[in-house]
Short mmCIF file of C-alpha atoms in Angstrom, two decimals:
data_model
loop_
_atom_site.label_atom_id
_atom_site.label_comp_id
_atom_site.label_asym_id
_atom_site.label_seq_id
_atom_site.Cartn_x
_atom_site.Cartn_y
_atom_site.Cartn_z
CA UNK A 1 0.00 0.00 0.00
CA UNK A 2 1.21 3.61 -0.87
CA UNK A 3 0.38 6.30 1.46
CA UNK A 4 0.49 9.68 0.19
CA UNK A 5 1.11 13.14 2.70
CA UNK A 6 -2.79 14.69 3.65
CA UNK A 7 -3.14 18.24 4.44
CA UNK A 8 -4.79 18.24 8.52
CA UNK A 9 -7.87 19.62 6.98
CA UNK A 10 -8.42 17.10 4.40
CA UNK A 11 -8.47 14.82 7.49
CA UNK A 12 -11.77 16.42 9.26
CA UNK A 13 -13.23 13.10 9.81
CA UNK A 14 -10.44 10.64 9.18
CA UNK A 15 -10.97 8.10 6.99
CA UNK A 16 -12.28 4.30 7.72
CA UNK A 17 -10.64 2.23 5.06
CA UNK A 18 -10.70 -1.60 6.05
CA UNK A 19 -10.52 -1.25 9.41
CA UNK A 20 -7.90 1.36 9.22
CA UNK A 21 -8.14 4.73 10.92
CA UNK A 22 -5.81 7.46 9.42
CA UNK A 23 -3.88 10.37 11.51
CA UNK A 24 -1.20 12.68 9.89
CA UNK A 25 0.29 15.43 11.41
CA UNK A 26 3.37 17.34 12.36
CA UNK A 27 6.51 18.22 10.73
CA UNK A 28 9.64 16.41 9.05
CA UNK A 29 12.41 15.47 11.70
CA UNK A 30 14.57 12.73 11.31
CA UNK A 31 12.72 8.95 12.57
CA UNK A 32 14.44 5.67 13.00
CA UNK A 33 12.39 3.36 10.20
CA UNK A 34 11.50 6.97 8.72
CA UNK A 35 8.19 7.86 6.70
CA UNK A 36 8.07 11.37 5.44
CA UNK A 37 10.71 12.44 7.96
CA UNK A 38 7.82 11.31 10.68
CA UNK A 39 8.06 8.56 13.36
CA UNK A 40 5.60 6.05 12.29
CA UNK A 41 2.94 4.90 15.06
CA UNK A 42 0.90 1.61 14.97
CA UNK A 43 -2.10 1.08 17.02
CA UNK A 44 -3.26 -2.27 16.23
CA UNK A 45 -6.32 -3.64 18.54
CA UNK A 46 -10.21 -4.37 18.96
CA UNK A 47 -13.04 -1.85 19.77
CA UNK A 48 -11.45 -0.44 22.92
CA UNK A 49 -8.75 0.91 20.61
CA UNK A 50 -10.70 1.46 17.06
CA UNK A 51 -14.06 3.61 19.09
CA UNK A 52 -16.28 3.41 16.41
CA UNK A 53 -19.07 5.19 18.40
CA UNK A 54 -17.57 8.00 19.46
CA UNK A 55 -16.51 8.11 15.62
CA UNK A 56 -20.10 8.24 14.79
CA UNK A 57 -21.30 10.45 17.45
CA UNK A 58 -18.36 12.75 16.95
CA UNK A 59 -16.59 12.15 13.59
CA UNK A 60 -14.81 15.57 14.30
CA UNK A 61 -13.02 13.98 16.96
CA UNK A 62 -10.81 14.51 18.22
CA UNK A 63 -9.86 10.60 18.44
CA UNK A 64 -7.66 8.61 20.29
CA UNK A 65 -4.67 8.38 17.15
CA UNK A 66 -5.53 12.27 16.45
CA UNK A 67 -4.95 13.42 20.46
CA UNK A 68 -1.84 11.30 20.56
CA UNK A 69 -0.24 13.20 17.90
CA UNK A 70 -1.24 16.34 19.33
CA UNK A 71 0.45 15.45 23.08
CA UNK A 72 3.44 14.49 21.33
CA UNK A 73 3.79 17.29 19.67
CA UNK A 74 2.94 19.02 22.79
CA UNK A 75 6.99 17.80 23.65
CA UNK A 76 9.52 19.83 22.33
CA UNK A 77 11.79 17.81 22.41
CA UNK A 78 10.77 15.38 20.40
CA UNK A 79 10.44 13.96 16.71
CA UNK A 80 7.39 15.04 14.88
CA UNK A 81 4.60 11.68 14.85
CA UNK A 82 2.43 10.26 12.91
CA UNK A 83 0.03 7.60 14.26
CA UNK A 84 -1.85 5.32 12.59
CA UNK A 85 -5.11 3.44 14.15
CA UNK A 86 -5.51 0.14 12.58
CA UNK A 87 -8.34 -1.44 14.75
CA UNK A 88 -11.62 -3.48 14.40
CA UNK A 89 -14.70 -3.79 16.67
CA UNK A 90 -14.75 -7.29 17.44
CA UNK A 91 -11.38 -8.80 16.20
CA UNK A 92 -9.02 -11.60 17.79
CA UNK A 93 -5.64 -12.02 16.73
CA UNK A 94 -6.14 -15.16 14.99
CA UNK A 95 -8.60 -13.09 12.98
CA UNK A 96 -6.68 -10.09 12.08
CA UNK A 97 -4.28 -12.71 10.48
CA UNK A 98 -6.64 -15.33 9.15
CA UNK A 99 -9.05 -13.04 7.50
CA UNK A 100 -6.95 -10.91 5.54
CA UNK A 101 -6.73 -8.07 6.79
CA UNK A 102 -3.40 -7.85 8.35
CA UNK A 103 -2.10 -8.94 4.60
CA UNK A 104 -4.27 -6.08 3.07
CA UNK A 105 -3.50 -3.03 5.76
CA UNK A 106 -0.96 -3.89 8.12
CA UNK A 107 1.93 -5.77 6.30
CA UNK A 108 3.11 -2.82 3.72
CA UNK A 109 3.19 -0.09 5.98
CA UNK A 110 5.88 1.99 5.38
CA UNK A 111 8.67 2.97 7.80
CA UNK A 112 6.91 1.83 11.26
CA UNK A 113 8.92 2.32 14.21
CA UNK A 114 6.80 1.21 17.33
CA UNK A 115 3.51 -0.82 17.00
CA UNK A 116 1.17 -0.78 20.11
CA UNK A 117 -0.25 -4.44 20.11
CA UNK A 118 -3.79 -4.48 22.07
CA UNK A 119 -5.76 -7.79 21.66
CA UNK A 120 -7.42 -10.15 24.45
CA UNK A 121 -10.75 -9.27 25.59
CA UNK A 122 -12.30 -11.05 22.41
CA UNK A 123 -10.01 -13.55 22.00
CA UNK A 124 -10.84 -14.81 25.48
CA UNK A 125 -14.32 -14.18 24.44
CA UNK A 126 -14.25 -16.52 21.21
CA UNK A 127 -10.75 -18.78 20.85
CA UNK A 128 -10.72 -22.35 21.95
CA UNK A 129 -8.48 -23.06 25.12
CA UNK A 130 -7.36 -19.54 25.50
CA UNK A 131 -4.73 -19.69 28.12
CA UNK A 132 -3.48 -22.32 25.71
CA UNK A 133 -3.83 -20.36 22.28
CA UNK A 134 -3.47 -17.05 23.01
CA UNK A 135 -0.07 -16.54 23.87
CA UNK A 136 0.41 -19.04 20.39
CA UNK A 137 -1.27 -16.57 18.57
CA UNK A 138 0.54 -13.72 20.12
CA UNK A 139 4.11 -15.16 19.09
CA UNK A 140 2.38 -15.88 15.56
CA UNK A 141 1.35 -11.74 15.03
CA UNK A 142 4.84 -10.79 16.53
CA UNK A 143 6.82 -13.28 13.77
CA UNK A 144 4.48 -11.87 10.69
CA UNK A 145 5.41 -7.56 12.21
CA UNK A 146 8.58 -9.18 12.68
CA UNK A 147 9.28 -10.19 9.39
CA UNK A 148 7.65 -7.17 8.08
CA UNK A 149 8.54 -4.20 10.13
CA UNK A 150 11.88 -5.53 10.90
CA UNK A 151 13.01 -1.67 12.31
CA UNK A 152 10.38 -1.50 14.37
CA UNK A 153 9.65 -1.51 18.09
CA UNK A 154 6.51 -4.08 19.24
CA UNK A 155 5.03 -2.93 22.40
CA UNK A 156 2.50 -4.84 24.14
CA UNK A 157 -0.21 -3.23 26.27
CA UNK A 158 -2.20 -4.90 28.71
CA UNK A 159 -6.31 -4.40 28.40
CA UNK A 160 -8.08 -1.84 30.36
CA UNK A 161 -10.86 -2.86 32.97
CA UNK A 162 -13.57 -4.06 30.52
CA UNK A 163 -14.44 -7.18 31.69
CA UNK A 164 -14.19 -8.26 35.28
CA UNK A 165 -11.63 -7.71 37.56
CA UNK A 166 -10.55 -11.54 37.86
CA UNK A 167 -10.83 -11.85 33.64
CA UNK A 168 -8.54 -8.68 32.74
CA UNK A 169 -5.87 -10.26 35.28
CA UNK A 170 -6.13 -13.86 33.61
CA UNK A 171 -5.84 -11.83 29.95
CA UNK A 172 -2.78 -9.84 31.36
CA UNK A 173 -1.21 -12.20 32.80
CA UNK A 174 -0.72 -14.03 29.51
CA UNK A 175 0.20 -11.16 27.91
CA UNK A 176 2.84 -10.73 30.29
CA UNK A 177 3.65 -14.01 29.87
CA UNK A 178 3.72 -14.08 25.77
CA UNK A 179 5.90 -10.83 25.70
CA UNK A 180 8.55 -12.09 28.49
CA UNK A 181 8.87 -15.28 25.80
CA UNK A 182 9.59 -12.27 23.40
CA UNK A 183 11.69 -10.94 24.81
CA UNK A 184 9.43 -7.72 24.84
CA UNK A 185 8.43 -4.74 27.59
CA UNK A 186 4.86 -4.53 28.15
CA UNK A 187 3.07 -0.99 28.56
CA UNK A 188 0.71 -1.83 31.46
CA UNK A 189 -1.99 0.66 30.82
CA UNK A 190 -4.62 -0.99 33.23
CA UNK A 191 -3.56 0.55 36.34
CA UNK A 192 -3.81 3.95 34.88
CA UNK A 193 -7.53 3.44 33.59
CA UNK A 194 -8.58 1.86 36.41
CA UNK A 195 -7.48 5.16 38.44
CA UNK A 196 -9.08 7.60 36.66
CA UNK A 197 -11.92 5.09 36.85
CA UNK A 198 -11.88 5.48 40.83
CA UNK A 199 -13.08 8.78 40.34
CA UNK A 200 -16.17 7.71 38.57
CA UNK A 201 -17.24 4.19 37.50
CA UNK A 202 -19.14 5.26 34.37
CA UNK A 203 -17.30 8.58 33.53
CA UNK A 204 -14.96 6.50 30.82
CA UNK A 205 -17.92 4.78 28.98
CA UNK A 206 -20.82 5.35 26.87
CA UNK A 207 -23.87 4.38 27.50
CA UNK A 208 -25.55 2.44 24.37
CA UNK A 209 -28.84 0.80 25.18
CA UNK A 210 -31.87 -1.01 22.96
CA UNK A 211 -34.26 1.45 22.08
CA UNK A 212 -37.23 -1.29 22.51
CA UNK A 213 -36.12 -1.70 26.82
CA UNK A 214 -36.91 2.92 26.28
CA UNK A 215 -39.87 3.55 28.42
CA UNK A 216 -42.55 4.37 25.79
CA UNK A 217 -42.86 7.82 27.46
CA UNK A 218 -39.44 8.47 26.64
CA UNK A 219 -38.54 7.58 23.34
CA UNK A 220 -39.60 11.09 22.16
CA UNK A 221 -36.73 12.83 24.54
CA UNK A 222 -34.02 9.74 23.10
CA UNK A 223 -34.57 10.59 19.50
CA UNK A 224 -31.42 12.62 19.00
CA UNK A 225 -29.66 9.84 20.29
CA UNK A 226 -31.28 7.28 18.26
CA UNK A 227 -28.75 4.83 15.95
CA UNK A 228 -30.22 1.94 14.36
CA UNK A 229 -31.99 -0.26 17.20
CA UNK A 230 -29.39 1.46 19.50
CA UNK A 231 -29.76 4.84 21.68
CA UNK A 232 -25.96 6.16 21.72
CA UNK A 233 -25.08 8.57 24.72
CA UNK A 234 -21.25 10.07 24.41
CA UNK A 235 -21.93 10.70 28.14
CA UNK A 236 -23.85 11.20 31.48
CA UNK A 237 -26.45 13.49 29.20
CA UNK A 238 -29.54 11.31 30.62
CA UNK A 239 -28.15 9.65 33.58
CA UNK A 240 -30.64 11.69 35.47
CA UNK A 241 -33.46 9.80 34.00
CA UNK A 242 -32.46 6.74 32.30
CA UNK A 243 -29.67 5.51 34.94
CA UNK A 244 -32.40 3.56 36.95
CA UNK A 245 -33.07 1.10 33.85
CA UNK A 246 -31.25 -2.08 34.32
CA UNK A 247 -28.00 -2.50 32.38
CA UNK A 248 -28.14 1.16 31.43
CA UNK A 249 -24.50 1.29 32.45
CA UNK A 250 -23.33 -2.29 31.19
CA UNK A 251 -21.72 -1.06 27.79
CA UNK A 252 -18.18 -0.93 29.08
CA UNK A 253 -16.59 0.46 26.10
CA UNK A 254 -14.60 3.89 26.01
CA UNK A 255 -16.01 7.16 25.52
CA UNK A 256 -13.84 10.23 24.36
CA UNK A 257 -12.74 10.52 27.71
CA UNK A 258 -11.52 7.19 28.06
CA UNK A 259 -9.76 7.41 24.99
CA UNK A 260 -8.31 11.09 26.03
CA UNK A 261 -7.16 8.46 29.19
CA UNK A 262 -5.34 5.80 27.24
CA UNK A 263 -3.76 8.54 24.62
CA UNK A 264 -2.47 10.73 27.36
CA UNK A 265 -0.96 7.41 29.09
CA UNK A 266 0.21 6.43 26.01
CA UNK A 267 2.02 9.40 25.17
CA UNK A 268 3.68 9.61 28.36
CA UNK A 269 4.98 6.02 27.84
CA UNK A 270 6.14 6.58 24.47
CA UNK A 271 7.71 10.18 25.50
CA UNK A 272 9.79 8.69 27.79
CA UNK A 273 10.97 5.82 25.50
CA UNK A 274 12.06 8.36 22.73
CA UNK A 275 13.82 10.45 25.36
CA UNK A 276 15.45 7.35 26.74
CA UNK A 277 16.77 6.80 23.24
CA UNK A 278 17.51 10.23 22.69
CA UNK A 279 20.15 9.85 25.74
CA UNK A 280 21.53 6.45 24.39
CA UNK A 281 22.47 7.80 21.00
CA UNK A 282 23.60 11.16 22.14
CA UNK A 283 25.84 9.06 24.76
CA UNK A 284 27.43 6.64 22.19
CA UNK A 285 27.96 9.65 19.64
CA UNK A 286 30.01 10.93 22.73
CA UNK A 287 31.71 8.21 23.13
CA UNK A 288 32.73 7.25 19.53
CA UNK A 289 36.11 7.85 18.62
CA UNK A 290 36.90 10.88 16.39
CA UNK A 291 39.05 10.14 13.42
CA UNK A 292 41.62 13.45 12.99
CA UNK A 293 43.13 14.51 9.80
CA UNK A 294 47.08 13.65 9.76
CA UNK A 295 48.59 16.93 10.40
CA UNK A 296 50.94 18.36 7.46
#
């Protein structure tokens, strides 16, 4: 695949291609697997990274890949970023590879220097044996990026507090274990959403609820928030009246402030990575010999 350079304003509502979400910003500094003069970003992941709701509620965004870019560029210091969202409502590792889409989206990217790998809560969900497979299938993505994206950096991330308490520590725990086998440091982003969490157990999530479980006398004031079979609340908009309905709150996945949550985390992980490599190269072009011209 051939990516071309997209003014910021082109990108209003980024575009859904496959899957894909794409983010381009900033300006040409030097990168280590190098794109346009851009470090190259990978998000790959399921619904908790791709957040097609708040797409469709707010397509202006701005979205997880899009406020990542902007708090790195926030840093001075550092290279200018490009990140690109490749996620899917839904998907298991075994069927990012199996179906295709990996091959059509993911294995031509140009120039990637750090993919953020995200997967478990479905896999869990749908593989057979999944202490068993999972970490198989984790080892199987990391050989194809690998093999593809041979200059870049594979960073696993644990899951954020989805599911239960005891199921996200069962699905981290193997990830832990598949990236120790890799030889790999995992970003542990759960403790950090589970914080900001603590200061409000529904302030990270959307609420999406059947319209037919509405109270008849209400289905007039839900209208605006009507989407298919679905009413779609960004927020706490009609917690007032609609919290008392059972399961109101039972949709667990990420609003824009829970993405806001895992970019900002993310960008302070990656910020300090960069600046930790910043240190190492500036420390071994210190300490390489200097060739002098023979004097006359």
């Amino acid at each position: 695949m051939i990516f071309g350079r997209f003014q910021w304003q082109s990108l209003a509502a980024h575009l859904l291609l496959g899957g894909f979400v794409f983010a381009i910003a900033g300006l040409p500094l030097s990168a280590q697997a190098e794109h346009d003069g851009e470090l190259q970003i990978l998000l790959l992941g399921d619904s908790t990274t791709e957040g097609s709701v708040p797409r469709r509620l707010k397509p202006e965004g701005p979205h997880l890949e899009q406020v990542l870019e902007h708090l790195l560029a926030a840093e001075d210091d550092l290279p200018a970023c490009q990140v690109i969202n490749s996620s899917q409502g839904g998907e298991t590792i075994r069927r990012l590879l199996d179906s295709g889409r990996y091959e059509r989206n993911g294995a031509e990217l140009p120039g990637l220097d750090y993919i953020f790998i995200r997967y478990g809560i479905n896999d869990r969900a749908k593989i057979e044996n999944f202490v068993e497979n999972f970490p198989k299938h984790f080892a199987e993505l990391c050989e194809r990026l690998r093999k593809d994206h041979p200059s870049a950096e594979l960073i696993p991330m644990t899951v954020i507090p989805f599911s239960s308490e005891a199921a996200s520590e069962e699905i981290n725990n193997l990830i832990r274990q598949a990236a120790a086998e890799r030889h790999l440091e995992v970003f542990d982003i759960y403790p950090r959403y589970a914080q900001e969490l603590s200061k409000g157990p529904n302030m990270l999530n959307y609420r999406r609820y059947a319209l037919d479980k509405i109270p008849a006398k209400y289905r007039e004031l839900v209208q605006p928030f009507v989407h298919g079979a679905k009413v779609e609340v960004m927020g706490n908009e009609l917690d007032a009246i609609l919290g008392g309905l059972p399961g109101w709150y039972s949709d667990r996945h990420p609003n824009l402030a829970g993405y806001n949550v895992i970019a900002d985390a993310t960008a302070k992980y990656l910020a300090k990575r960069l600046r930790e490599k910043q240190t190492e190269r500036a420390s071994t072009t210190q300490s390489s010999p200097v060739e002098l011209s023979p004097t006359k």
